Short mmCIF file of C-alpha atoms and ligand atoms in Angstrom, two decimals:
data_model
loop_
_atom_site.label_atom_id
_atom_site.label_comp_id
_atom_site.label_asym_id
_atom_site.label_seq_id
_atom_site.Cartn_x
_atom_site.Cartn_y
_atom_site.Cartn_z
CA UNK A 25 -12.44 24.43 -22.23
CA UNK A 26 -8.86 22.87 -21.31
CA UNK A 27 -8.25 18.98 -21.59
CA UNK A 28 -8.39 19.20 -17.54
CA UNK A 29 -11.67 20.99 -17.15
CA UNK A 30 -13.13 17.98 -20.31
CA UNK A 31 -11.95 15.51 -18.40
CA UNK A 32 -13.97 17.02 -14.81
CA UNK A 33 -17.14 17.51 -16.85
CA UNK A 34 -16.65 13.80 -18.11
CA UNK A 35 -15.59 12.49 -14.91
CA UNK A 36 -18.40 14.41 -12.90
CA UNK A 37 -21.44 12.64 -15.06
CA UNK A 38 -19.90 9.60 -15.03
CA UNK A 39 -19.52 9.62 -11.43
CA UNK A 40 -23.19 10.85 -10.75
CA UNK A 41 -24.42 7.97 -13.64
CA UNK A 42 -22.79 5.01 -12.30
CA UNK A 43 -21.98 5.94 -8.04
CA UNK A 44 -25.20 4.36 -6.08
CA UNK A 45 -26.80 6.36 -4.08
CA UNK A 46 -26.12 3.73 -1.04
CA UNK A 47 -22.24 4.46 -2.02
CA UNK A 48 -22.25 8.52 -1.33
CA UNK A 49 -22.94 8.16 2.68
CA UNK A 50 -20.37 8.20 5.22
CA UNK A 51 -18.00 4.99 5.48
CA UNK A 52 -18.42 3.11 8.52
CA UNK A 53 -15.35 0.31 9.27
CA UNK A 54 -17.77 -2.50 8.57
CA UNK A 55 -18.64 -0.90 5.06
CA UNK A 56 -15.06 -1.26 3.94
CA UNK A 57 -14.08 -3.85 0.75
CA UNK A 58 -10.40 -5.24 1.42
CA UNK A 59 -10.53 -7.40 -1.72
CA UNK A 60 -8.86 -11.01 -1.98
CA UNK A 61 -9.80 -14.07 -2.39
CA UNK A 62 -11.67 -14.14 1.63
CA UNK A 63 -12.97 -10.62 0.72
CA UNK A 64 -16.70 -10.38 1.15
CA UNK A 65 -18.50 -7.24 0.06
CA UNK A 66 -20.92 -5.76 2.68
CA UNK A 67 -23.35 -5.33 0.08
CA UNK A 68 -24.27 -5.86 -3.39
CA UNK A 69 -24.67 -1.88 -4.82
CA UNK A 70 -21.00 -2.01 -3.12
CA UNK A 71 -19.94 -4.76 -4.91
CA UNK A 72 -21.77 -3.00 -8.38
CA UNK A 73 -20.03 -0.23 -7.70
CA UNK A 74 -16.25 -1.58 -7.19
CA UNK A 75 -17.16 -3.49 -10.34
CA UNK A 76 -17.54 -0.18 -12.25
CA UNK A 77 -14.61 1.05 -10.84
CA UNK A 78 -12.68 -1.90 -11.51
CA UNK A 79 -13.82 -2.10 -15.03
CA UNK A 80 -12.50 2.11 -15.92
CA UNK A 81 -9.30 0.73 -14.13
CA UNK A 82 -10.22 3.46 -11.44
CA UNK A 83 -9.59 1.30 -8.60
CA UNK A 84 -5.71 2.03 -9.14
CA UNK A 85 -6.22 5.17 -11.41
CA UNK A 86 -2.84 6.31 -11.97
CA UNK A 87 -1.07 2.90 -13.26
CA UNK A 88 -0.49 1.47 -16.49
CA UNK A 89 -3.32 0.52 -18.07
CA UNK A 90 -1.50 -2.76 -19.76
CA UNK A 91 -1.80 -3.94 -16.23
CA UNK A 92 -5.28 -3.12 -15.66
CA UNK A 93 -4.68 0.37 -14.36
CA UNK A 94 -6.74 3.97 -15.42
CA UNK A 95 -3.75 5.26 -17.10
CA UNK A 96 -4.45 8.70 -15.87
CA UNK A 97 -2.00 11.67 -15.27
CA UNK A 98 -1.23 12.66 -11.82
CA UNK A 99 -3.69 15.46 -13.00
CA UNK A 100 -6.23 13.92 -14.25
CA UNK A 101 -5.70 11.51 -10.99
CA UNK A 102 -6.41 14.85 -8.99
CA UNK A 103 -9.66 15.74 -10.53
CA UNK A 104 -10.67 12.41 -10.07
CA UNK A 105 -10.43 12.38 -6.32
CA UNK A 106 -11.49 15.60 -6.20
CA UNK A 107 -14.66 14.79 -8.12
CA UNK A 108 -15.19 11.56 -5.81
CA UNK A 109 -15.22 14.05 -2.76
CA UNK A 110 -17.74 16.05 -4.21
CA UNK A 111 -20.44 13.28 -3.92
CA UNK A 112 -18.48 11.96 -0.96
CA UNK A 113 -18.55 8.76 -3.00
CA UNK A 114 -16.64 6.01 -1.13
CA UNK A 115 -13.80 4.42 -1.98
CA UNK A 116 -14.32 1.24 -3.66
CA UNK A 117 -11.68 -1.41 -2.45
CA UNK A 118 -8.47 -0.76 0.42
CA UNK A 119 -5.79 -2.53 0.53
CA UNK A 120 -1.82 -2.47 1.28
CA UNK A 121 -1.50 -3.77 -2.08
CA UNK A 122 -3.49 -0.89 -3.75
CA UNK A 123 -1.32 1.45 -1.51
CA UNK A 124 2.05 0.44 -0.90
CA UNK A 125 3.29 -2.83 -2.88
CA UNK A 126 1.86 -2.15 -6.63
CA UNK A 127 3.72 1.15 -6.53
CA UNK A 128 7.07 -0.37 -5.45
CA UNK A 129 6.45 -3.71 -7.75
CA UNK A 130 5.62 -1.24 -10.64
CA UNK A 131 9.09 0.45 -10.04
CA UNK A 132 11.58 -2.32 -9.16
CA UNK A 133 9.40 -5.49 -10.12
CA UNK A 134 10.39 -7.61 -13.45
CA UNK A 135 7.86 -7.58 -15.62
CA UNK A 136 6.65 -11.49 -14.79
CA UNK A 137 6.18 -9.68 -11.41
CA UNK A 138 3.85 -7.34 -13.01
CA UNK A 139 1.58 -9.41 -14.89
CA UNK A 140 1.27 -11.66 -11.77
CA UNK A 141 0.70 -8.90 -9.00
CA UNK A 142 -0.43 -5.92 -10.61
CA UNK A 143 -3.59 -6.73 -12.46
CA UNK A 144 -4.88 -9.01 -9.54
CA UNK A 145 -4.47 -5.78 -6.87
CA UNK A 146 -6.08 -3.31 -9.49
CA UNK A 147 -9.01 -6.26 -9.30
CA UNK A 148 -9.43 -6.93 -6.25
CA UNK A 149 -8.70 -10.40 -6.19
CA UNK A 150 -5.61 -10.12 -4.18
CA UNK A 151 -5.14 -8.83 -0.28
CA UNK A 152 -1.82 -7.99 1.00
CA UNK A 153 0.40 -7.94 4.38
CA UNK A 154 3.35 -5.96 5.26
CA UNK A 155 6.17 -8.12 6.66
CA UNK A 156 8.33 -5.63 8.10
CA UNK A 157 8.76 -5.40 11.93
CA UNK A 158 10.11 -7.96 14.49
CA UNK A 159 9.90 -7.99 18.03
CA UNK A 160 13.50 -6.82 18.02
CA UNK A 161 13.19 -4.35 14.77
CA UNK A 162 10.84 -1.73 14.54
CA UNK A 163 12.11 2.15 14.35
CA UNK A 164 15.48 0.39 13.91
CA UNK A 165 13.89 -1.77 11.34
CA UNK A 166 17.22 -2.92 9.17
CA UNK A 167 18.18 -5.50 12.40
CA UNK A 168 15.81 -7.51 11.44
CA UNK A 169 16.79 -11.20 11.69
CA UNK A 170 13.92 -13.25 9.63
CA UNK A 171 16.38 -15.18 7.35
CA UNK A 172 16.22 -16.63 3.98
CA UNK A 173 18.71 -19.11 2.86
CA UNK A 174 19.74 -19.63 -0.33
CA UNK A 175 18.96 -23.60 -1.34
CA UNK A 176 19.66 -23.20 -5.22
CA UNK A 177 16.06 -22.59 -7.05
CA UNK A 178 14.42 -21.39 -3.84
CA UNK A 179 15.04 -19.85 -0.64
CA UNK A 180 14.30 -21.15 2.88
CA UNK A 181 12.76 -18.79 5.42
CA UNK A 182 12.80 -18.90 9.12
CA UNK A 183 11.80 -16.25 11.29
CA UNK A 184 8.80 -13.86 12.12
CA UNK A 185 7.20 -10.90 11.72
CA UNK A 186 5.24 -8.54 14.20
CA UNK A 187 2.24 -6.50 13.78
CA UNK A 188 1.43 -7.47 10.38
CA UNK A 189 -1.99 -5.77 10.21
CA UNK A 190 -4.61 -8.18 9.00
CA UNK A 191 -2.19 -11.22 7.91
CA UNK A 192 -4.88 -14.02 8.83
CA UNK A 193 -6.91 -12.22 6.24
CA UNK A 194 -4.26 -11.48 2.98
CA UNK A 195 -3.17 -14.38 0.70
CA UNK A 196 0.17 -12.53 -0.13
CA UNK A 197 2.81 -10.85 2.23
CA UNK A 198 5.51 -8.97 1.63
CA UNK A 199 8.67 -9.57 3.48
CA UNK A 200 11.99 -8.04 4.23
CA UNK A 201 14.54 -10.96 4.78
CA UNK A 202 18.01 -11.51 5.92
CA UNK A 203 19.90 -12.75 2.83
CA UNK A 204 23.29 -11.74 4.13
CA UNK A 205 24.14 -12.17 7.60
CA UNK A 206 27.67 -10.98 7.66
CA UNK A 207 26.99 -7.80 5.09
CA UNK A 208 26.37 -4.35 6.65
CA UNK A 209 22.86 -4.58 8.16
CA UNK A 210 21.35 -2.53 5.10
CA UNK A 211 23.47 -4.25 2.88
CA UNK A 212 22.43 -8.43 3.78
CA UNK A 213 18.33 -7.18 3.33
CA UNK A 214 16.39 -8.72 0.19
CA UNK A 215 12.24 -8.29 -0.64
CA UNK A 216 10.28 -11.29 -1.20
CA UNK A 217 7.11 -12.24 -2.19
CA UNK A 218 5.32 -15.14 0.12
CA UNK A 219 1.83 -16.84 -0.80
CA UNK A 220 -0.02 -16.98 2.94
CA UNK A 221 -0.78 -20.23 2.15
CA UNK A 222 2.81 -21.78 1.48
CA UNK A 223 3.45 -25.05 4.11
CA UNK A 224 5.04 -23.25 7.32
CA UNK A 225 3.75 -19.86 6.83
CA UNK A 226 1.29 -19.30 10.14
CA UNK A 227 -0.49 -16.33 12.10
CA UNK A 228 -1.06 -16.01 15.58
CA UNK A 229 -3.51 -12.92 16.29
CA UNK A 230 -2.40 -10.12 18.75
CA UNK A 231 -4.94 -9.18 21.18
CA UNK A 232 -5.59 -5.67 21.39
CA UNK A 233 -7.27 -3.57 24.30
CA UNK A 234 -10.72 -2.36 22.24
CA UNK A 235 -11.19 -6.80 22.33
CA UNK A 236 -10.52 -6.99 18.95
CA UNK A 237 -7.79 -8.19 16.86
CA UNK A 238 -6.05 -6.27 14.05
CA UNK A 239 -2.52 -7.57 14.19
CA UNK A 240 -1.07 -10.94 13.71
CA UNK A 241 2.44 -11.95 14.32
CA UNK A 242 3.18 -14.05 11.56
CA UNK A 243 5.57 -17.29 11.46
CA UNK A 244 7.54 -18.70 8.94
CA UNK A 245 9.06 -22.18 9.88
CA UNK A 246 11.09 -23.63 6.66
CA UNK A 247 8.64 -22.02 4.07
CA UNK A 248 10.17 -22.65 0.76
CA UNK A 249 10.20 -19.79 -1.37
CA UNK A 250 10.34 -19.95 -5.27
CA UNK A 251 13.43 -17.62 -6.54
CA UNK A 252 11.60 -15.39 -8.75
CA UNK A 253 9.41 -13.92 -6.29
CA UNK A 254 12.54 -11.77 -5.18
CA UNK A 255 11.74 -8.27 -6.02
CA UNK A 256 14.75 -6.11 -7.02
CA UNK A 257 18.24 -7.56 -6.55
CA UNK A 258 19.48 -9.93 -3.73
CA UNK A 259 20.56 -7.84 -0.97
CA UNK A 260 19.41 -5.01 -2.24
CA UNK A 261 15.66 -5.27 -0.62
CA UNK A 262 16.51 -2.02 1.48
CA UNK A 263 16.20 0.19 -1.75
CA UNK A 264 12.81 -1.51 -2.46
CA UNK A 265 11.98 -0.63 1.42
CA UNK A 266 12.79 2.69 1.30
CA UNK A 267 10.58 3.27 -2.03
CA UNK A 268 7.48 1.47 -0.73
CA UNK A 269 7.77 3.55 3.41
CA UNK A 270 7.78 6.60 1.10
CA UNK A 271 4.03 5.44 -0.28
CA UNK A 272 3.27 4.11 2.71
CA UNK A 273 3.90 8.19 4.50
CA UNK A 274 2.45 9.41 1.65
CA UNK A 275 -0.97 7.47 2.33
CA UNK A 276 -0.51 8.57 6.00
CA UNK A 277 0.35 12.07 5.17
CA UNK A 278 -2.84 12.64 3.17
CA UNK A 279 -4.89 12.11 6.39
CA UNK A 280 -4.15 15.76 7.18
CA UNK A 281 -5.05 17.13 4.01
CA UNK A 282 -8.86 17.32 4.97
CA UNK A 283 -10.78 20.71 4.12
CA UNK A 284 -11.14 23.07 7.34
CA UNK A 285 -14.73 23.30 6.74
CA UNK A 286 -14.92 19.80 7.24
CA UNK A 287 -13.67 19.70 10.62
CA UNK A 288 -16.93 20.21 12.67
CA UNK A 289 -18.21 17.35 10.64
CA UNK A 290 -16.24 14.22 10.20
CA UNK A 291 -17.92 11.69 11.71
CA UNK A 292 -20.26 12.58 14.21
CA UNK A 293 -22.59 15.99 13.46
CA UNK A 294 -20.31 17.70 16.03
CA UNK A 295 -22.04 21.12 16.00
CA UNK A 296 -25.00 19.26 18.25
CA UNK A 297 -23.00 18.30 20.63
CA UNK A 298 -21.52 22.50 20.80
CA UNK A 299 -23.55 25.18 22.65
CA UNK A 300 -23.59 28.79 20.40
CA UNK A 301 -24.61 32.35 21.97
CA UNK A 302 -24.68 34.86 19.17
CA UNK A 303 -23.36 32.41 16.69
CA UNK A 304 -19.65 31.96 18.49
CA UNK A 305 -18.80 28.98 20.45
CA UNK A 306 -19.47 29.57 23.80
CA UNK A 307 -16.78 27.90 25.59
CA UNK A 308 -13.71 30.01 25.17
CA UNK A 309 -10.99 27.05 25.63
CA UNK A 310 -12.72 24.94 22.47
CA UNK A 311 -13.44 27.68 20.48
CA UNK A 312 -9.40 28.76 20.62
CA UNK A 313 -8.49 25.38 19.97
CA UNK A 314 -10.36 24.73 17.08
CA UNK A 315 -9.72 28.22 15.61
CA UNK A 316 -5.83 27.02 16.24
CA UNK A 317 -7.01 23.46 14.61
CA UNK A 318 -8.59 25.34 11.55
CA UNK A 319 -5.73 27.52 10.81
CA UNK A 320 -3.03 24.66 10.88
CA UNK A 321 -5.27 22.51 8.66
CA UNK A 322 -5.58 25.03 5.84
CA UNK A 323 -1.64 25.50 6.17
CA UNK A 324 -0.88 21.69 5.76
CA UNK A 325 -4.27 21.87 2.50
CA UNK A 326 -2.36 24.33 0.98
CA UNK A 327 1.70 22.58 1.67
CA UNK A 328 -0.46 19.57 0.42
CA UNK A 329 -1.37 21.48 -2.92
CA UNK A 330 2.17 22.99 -3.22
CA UNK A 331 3.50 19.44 -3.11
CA UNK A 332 1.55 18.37 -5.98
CA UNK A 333 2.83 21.16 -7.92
CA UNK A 334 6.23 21.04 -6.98
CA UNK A 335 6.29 17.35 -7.84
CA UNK A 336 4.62 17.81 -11.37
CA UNK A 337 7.29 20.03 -12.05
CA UNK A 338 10.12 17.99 -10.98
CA UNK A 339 11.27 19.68 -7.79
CA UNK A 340 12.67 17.98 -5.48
CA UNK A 341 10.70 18.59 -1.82
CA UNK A 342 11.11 17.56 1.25
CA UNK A 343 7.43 17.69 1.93
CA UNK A 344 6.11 14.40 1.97
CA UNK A 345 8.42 13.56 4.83
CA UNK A 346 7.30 16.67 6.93
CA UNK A 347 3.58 15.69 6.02
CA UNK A 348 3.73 11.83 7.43
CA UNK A 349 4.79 13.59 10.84
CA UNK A 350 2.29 16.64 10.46
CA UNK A 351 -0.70 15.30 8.83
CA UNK A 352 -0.89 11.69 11.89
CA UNK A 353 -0.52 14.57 14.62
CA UNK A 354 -3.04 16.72 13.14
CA UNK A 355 -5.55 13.22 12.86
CA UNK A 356 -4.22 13.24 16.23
CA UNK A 357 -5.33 16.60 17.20
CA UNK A 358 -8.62 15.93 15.26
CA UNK A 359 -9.56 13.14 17.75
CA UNK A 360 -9.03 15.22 20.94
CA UNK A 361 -11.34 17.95 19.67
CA UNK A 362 -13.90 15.79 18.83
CA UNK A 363 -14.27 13.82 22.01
CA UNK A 364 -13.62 17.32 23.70
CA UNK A 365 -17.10 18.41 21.76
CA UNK A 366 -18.84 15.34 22.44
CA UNK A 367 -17.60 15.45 26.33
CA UNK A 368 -19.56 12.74 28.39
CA UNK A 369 -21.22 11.11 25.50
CA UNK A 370 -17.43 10.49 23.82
CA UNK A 371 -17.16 7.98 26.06
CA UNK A 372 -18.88 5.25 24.51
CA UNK A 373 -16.99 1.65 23.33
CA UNK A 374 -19.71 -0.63 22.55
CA UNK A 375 -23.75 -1.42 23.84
CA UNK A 376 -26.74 0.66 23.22
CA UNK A 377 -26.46 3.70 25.55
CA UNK A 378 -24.53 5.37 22.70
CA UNK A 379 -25.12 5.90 19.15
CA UNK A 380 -23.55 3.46 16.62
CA UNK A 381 -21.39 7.32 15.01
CA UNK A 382 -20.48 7.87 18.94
CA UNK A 383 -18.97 4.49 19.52
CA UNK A 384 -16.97 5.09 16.52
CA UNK A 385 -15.85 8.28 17.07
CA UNK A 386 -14.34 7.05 20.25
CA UNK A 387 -12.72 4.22 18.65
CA UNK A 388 -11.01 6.26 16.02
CA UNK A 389 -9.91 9.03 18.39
CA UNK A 390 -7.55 5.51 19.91
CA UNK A 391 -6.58 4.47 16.25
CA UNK A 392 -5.63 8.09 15.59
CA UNK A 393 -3.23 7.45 18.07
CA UNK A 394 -1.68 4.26 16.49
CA UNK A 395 -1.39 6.18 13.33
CA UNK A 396 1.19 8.30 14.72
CA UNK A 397 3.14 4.80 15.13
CA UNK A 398 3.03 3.20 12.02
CA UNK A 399 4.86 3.36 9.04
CA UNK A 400 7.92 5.22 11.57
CA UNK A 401 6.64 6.74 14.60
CA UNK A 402 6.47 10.83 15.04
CA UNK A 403 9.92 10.56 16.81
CA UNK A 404 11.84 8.96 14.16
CA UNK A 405 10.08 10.87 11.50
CA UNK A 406 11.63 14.16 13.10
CA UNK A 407 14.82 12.21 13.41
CA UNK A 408 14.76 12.13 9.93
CA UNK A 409 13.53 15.99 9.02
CA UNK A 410 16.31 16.86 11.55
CA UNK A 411 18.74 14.96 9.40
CA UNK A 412 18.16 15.00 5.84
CA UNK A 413 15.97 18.56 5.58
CA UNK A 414 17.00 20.46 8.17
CA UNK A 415 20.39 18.67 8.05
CA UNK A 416 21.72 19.14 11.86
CA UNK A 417 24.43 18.05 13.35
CA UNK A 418 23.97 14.33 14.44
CA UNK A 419 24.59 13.93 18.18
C1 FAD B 507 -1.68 0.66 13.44
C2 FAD B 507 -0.35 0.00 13.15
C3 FAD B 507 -0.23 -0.82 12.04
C4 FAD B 507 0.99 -1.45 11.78
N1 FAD B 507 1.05 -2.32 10.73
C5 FAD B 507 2.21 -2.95 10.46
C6 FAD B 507 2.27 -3.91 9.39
O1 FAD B 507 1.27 -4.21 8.73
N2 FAD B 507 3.46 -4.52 9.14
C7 FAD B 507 4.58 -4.21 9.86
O2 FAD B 507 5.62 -4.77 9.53
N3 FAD B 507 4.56 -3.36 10.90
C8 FAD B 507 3.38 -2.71 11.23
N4 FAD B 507 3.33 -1.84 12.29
C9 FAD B 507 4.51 -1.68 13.13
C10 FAD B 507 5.18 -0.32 13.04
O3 FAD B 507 5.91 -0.18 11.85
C11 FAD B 507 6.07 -0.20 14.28
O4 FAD B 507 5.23 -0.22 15.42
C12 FAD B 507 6.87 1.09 14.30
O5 FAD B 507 7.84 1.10 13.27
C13 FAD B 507 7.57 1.31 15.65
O6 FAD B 507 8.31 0.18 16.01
P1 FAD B 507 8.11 -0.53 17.44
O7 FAD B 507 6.65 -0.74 17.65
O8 FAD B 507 9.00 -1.71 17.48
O9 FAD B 507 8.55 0.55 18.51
P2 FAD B 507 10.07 0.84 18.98
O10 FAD B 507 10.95 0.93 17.80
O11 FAD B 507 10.43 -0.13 20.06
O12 FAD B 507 9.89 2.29 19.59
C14 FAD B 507 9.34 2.50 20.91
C15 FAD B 507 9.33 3.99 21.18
O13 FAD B 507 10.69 4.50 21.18
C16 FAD B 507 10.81 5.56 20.25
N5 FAD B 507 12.12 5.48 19.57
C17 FAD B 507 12.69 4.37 19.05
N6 FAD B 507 13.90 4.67 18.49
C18 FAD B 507 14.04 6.02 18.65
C19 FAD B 507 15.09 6.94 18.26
N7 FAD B 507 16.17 6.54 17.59
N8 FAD B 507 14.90 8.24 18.58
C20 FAD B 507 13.79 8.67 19.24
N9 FAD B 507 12.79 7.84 19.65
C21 FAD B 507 12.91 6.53 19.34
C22 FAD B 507 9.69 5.37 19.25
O14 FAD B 507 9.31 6.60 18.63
C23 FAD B 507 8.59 4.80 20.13
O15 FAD B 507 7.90 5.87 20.77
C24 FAD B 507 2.13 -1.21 12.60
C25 FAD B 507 2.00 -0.37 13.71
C26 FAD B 507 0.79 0.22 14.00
C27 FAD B 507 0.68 1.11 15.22
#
């Protein structure tokens, strides 16, 4: 037996010894742990088991384990997901940090930046915002215009930021800044760290149409930053940008990379909702259309796999961009079928005439559609394949 194939066998009783049962069923929204220092667990055999995560340093498996981290190999980081699926065991704690800023800190960060910031996301104990987008700087996100001054050992920042998912709930954000108004407008950008609860830092919440809110725009009115939470150099915050939308589309890609089998039965048991003669679908329309579904998805499982080992080999790919764009539009696509299966009773938002896996299955077939927004919508992401993969001429 191979190191590999040890570490499954290890990983596989571990997982059955220590996952509760409670923690192997579907994940509803309200089941999810975000962590932080308002984080509440929605139950105690969750909280048990994102403590015995926590405590292998499989919360953030793949990072350093000076900071906390599972030290595993991209490999071993594999069979552990894989493993996870196997029980369907749910993942422990969610956050931006987890996702998006550790990685990026871990790569540009000092190392004061690590032992502040990196141990604290792989426990838990801190929940983070993205600070990126104003109301005038989205897909064109480097004319942004939130500014920080320079005023000797800190900097002053004035400005806002739109959509920051969740920012009356983090105690961190992170925040691309004007540093340099008369520089290029990639070239006057720097990344800085801001505690939610510095004086001047404020959230207004961003009604959206389900009634709820998930987006804040968040102010900044003369909120004193302390110098060393710049990450990277000054006016250089677009290269720590770039490096953090990369794991951000990376997160977003994997959202395609679902098993075929499993389409039928994400959330709701869709074959009861589907009439069968002979075994076959019986309406002709669905049944193409999810034979169509089927065949992309094991394309983009297989791309995903090819990925993985083109990247532990060192070759360059330009996958991961293709796969933001793909794997959103295939969520996308996922979403349509489903409420296509469930016809009359997909129309469910909220009361008692619906099933609590109905209401929800409605409500993610709208969030599928955000997906395709965030993190660079579909349209700029084929800007980009058309420029730097397929490299066309630029109009
Ligand atoms: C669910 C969700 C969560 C989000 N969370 C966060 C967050 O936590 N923090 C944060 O900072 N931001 C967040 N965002 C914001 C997100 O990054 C922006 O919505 C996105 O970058 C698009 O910017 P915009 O909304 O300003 O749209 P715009 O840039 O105004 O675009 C409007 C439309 O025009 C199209 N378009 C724009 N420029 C071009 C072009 N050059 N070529 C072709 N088409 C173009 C776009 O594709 C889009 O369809 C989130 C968004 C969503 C949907």
């Amino acid at each position: 037996m191979d190191d590999l194939e040890q570490f499954r066998l290890e990983t596989r009783q571990w997982l059955e010894a220590n996952c509760p049962e409670s923690q192997r069923q579907p994940m509803r929204q309200e089941d999810q742990y975000w962590g932080g220092r308002r984080g509440k667990f929605p139950s105690e055999d969750a909280r048990l088991w994102f403590e015995r995560m926590r405590d292998r340093g499989w919360t953030a498996p793949e990072w350093p384990t000076q900071y906390g981290g599972g030290g595993l190999s991209p490999q071993q980081g594999r069979v552990l997901k894989e493993e996870m699926k196997r029980i369907n065991a749910r993942t422990p704690v969610y956050g931006i940090g987890l996702w998006m800023l550790g990685p990026a800190v871990l790569e540009y960060g000092n190392e004061a930046q690590k032992q502040q910031h990196i141990r604290a996301i792989v426990n838990g104990e801190t929940r983070w915002a993205q600070g990126y987008s104003e109301p005038g700087a989205g897909s064109d996100l480097a004319s942004l215009q939130c500014k920080a001054e320079d005023k000797g050992d800190h900097f002053l920042v004035n400005g806002s930021k739109i959509w920051t998912t969740a920012a009356d709930k983090c105690d961190w954000i992170f925040c691309l800044v004007r540093t340099d108004p008369d520089a290029k407008k990639q070239e006057g950008i720097s990344f800085l760290l801001i505690d939610m609860d510095d004086p001047g830092v404020s959230t207004s919440p961003i009604p959206l149409i389900s009634g709820e809110s998930e987006f804040c725009q968040t102010f900044f009115d003369n909120v004193k930053v302390p110098k060393e939470n710049l990450v990277g150099e000054l006016n250089k915050g677009w290269s720590v940008a770039k490096a953090l939308l990369v794991h951000e589309r990376k997160l977003m890609a994997e959202m395609g990379s679902d098993s075929p089998r499993r389409v039928l039965v994400p959330n709701v048991a869709a074959r009861e909702y589907l009439e069968f003669e002979n075994g076959k679908i019986t309406d002709n329309r669905l049944r193409s259309e999810l034979t169509d579904y089927d065949m992309q998805m094991q394309a983009v499982a297989l791309t995903h796999f090819r990925t993985f080992e083109e990247k532990a080999a060192g070759v360059r790919s330009a996958a991961p961009l293709v796969m933001k764009y793909v794997g959103t539009e295939a969520e996308k696509t996922k979403s349509e079928l489903l409420l296509a299966i469930m016809g009359s009773r997909g129309l469910g938002w909220e009361g008692d005439a619906f099933t609590a896996e109905e209401i929800d299955t409605t409500r993610l077939w709208a969030m599928s559609k955000a997906m395709t927004i965030a993190g660079g919508s579909s349209e700029i992401q084929l800007n980009l394949i058309a420029k730097n993969v397929l490299e066309l001429p630029q109009s």
